[in-house]
Each structure stands twice: as C-alpha cells, then as structure tokens.
Short mmCIF file of N, CA and C in Angstrom, two decimals:
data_model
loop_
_atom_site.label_atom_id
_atom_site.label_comp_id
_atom_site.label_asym_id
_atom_site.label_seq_id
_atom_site.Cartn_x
_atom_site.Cartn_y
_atom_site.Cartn_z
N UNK S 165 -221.41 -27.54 92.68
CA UNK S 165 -220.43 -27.82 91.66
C UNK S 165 -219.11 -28.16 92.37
N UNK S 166 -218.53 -29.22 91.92
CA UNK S 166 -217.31 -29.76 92.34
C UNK S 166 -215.97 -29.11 92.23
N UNK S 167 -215.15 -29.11 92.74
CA UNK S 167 -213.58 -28.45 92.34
C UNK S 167 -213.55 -28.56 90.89
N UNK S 168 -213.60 -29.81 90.48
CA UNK S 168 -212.89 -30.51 89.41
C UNK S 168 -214.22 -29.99 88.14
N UNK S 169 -215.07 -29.86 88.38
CA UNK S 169 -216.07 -29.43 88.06
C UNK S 169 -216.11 -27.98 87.57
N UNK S 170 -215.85 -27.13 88.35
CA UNK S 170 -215.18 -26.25 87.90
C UNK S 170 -213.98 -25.51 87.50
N UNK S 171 -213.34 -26.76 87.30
CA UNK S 171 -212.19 -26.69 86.58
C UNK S 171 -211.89 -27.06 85.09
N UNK S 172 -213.19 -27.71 85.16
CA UNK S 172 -213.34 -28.32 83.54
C UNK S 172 -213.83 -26.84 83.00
N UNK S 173 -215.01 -25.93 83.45
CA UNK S 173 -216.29 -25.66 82.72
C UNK S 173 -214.68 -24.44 82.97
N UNK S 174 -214.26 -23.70 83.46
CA UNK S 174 -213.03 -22.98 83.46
C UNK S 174 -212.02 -22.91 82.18
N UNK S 175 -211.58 -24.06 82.14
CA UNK S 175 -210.58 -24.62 80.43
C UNK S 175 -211.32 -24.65 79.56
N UNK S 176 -212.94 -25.11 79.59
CA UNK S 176 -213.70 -24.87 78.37
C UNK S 176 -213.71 -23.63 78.05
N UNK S 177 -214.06 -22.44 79.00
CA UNK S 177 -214.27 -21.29 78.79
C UNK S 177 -212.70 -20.43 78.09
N UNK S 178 -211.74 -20.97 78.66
CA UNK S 178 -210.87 -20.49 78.07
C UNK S 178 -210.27 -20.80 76.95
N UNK S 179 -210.54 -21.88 76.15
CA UNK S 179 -210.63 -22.23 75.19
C UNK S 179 -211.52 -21.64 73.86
N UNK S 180 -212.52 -21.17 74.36
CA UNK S 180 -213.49 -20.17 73.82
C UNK S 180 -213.12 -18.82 73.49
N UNK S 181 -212.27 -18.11 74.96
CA UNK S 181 -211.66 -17.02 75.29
C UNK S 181 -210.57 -17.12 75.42
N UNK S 182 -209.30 -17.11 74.27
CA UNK S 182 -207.90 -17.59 74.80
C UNK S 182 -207.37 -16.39 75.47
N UNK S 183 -207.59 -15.04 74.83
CA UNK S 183 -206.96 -13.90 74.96
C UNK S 183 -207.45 -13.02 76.17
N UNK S 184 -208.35 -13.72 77.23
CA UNK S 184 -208.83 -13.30 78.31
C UNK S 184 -207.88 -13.52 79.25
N UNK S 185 -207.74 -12.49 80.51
CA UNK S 185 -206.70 -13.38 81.11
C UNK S 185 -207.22 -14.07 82.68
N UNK S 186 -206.60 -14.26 83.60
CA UNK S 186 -207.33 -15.25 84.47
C UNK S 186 -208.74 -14.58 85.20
N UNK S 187 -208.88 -13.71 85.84
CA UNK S 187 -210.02 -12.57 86.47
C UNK S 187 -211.07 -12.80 85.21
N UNK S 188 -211.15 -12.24 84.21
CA UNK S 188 -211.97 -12.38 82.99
C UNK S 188 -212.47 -13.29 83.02
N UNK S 189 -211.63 -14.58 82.89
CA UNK S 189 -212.30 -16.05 82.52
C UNK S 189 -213.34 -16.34 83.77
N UNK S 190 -212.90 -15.94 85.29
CA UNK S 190 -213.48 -16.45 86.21
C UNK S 190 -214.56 -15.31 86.27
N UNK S 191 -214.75 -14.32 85.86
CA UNK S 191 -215.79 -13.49 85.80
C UNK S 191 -217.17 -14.30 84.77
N UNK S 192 -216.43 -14.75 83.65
CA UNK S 192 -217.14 -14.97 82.65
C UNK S 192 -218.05 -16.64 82.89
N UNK S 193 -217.23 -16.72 83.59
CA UNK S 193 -217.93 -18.60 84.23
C UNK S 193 -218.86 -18.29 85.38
N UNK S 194 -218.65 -17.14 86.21
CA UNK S 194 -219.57 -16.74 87.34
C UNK S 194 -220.52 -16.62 86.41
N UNK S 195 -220.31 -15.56 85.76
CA UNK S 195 -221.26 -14.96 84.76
C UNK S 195 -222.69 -15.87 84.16
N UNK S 196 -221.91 -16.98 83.13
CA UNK S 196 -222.31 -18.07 82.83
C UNK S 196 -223.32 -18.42 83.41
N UNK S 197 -222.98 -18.84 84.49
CA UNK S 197 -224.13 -19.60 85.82
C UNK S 197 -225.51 -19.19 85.97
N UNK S 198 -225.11 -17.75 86.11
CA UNK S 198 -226.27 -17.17 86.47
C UNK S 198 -226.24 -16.78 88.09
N UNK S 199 -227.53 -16.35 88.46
CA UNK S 199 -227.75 -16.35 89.78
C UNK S 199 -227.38 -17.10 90.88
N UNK S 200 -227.59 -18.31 90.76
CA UNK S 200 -227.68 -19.22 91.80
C UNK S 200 -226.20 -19.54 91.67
N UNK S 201 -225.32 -19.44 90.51
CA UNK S 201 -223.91 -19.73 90.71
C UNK S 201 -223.31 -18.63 91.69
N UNK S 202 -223.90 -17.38 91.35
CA UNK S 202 -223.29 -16.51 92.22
C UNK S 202 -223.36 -16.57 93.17
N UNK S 203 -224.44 -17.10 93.97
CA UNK S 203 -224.56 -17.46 95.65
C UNK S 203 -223.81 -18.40 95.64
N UNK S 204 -223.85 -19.42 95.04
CA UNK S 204 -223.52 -20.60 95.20
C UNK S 204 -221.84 -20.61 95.30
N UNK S 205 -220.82 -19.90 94.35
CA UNK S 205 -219.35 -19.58 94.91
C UNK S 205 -219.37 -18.52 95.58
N UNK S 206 -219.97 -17.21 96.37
CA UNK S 206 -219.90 -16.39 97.16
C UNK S 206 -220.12 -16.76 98.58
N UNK S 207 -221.09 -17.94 98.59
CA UNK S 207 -220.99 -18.41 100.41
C UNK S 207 -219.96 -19.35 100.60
N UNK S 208 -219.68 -20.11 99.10
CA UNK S 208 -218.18 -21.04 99.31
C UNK S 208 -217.11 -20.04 99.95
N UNK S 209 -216.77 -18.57 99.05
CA UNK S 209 -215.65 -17.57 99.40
C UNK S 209 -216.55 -17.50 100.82
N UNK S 210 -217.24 -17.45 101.13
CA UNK S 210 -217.76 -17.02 102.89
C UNK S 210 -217.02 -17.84 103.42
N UNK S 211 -217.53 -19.17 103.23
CA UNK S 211 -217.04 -20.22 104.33
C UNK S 211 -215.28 -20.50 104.36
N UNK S 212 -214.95 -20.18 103.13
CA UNK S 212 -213.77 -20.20 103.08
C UNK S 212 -212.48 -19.15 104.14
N UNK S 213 -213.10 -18.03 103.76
CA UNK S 213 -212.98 -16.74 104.56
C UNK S 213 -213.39 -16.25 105.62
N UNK S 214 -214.18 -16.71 105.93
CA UNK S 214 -214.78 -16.26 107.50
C UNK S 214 -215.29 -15.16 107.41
N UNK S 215 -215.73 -14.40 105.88
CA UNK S 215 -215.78 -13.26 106.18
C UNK S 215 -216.18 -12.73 104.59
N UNK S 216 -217.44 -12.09 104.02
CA UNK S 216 -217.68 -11.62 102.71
C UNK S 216 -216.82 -10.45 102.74
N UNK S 217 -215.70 -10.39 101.64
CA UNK S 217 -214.55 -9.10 101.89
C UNK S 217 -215.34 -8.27 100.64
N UNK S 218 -216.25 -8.60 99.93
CA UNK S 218 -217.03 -8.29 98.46
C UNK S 218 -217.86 -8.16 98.42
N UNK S 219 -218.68 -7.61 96.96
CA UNK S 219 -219.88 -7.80 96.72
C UNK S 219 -220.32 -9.16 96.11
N UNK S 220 -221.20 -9.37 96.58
CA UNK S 220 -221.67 -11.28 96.05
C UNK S 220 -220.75 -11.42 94.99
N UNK S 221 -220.99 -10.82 93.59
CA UNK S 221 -219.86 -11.09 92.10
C UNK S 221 -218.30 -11.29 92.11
N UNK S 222 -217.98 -10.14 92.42
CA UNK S 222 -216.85 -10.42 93.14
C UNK S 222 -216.42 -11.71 94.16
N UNK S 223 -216.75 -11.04 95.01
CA UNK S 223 -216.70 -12.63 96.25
C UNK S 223 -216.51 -14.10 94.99
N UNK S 224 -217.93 -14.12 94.20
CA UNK S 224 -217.76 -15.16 93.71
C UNK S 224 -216.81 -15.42 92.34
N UNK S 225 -216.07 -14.77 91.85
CA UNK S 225 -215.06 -14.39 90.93
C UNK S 225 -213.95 -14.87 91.67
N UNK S 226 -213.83 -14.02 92.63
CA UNK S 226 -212.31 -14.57 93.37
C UNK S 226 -212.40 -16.20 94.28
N UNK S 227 -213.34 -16.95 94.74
CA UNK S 227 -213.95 -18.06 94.87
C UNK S 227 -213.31 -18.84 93.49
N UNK S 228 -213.66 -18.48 92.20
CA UNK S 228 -213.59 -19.32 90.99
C UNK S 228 -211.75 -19.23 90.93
N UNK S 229 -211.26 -18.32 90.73
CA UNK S 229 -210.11 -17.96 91.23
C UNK S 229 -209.40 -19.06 92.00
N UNK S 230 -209.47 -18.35 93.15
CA UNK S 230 -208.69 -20.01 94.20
C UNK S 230 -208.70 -21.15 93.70
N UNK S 231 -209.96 -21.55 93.59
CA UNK S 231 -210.08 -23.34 93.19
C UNK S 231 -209.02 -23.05 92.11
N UNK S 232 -209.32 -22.28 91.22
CA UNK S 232 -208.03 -22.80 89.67
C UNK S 232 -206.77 -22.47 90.03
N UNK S 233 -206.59 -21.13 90.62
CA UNK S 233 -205.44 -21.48 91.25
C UNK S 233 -204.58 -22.36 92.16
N UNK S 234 -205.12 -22.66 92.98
CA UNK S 234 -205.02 -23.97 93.84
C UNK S 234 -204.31 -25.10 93.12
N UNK S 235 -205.83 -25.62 92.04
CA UNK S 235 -205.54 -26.94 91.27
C UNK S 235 -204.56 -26.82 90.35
N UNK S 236 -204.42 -25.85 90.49
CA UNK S 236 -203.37 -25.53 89.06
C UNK S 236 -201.68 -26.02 88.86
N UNK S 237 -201.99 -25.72 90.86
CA UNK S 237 -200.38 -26.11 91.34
C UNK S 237 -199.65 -24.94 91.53
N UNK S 238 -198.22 -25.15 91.88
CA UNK S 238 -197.57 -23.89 92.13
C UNK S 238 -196.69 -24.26 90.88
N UNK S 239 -196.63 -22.40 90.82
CA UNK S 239 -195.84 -21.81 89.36
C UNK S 239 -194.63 -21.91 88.87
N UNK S 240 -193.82 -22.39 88.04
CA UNK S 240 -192.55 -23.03 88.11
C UNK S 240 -191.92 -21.27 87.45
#
C-alpha cells in the first residue's frame, strides 16, 4: 500500500469516525486490514527504524501514524 494510499483509506476512516482521535483512527485502519496489513506496516516501522520498538500492532499503528503525520505537513 502506497503513502497516498494510505492516506486516502485514513480520511475515509475518519470520516466514518469523526470523534476518534489520531492513534484510534490509525489503530482502526491497521485493524481494518487484517493480518497481512499488520506485517505489512510493522516491517515498514522496521525498516524505517532500524529496530521493532513494539509489538507487531503497535509497531504497525505508529507506522500508519508517521505516513499521516508526515503528509499532513507541519502544524500551523
């Protein structure tokens, strides 16, 4: 899955969930996926990090995290 990719399926979800706040939403999109999403952003947070600081869910929560934060831009 692409940055941008998961940045869409992210705003969908929060659109669904307005009153969630950022951790939630990226829990709930790991969630979503299933299994293979969870590997699939937990070896991204690997490669990113040099280092699993988590348990796979986690790891891959805070993975979903960055990218939106990142793309999001910095906070005025």
């Amino acid at each position: 899955m692409t940055s941008e990719e998961l940045m869409i399926e992210f705003a969908l979800t929060r659109l669904d969930h307005p009153d969630l706040d950022l951790e939630d939403l990226a829990a709930l999109v790991v969630r979503r996926g299933g299994p293979e999403r969870v590997l699939e952003f937990a070896s991204a947070n690997l490669a990113e990090r040099g280092e699993l600081r988590a348990a796979l869910f986690p790891a891959a929560v805070e993975h979903v995290l960055r990218v939106v934060l990142t793309l999001r831009g910095p906070s005025d």
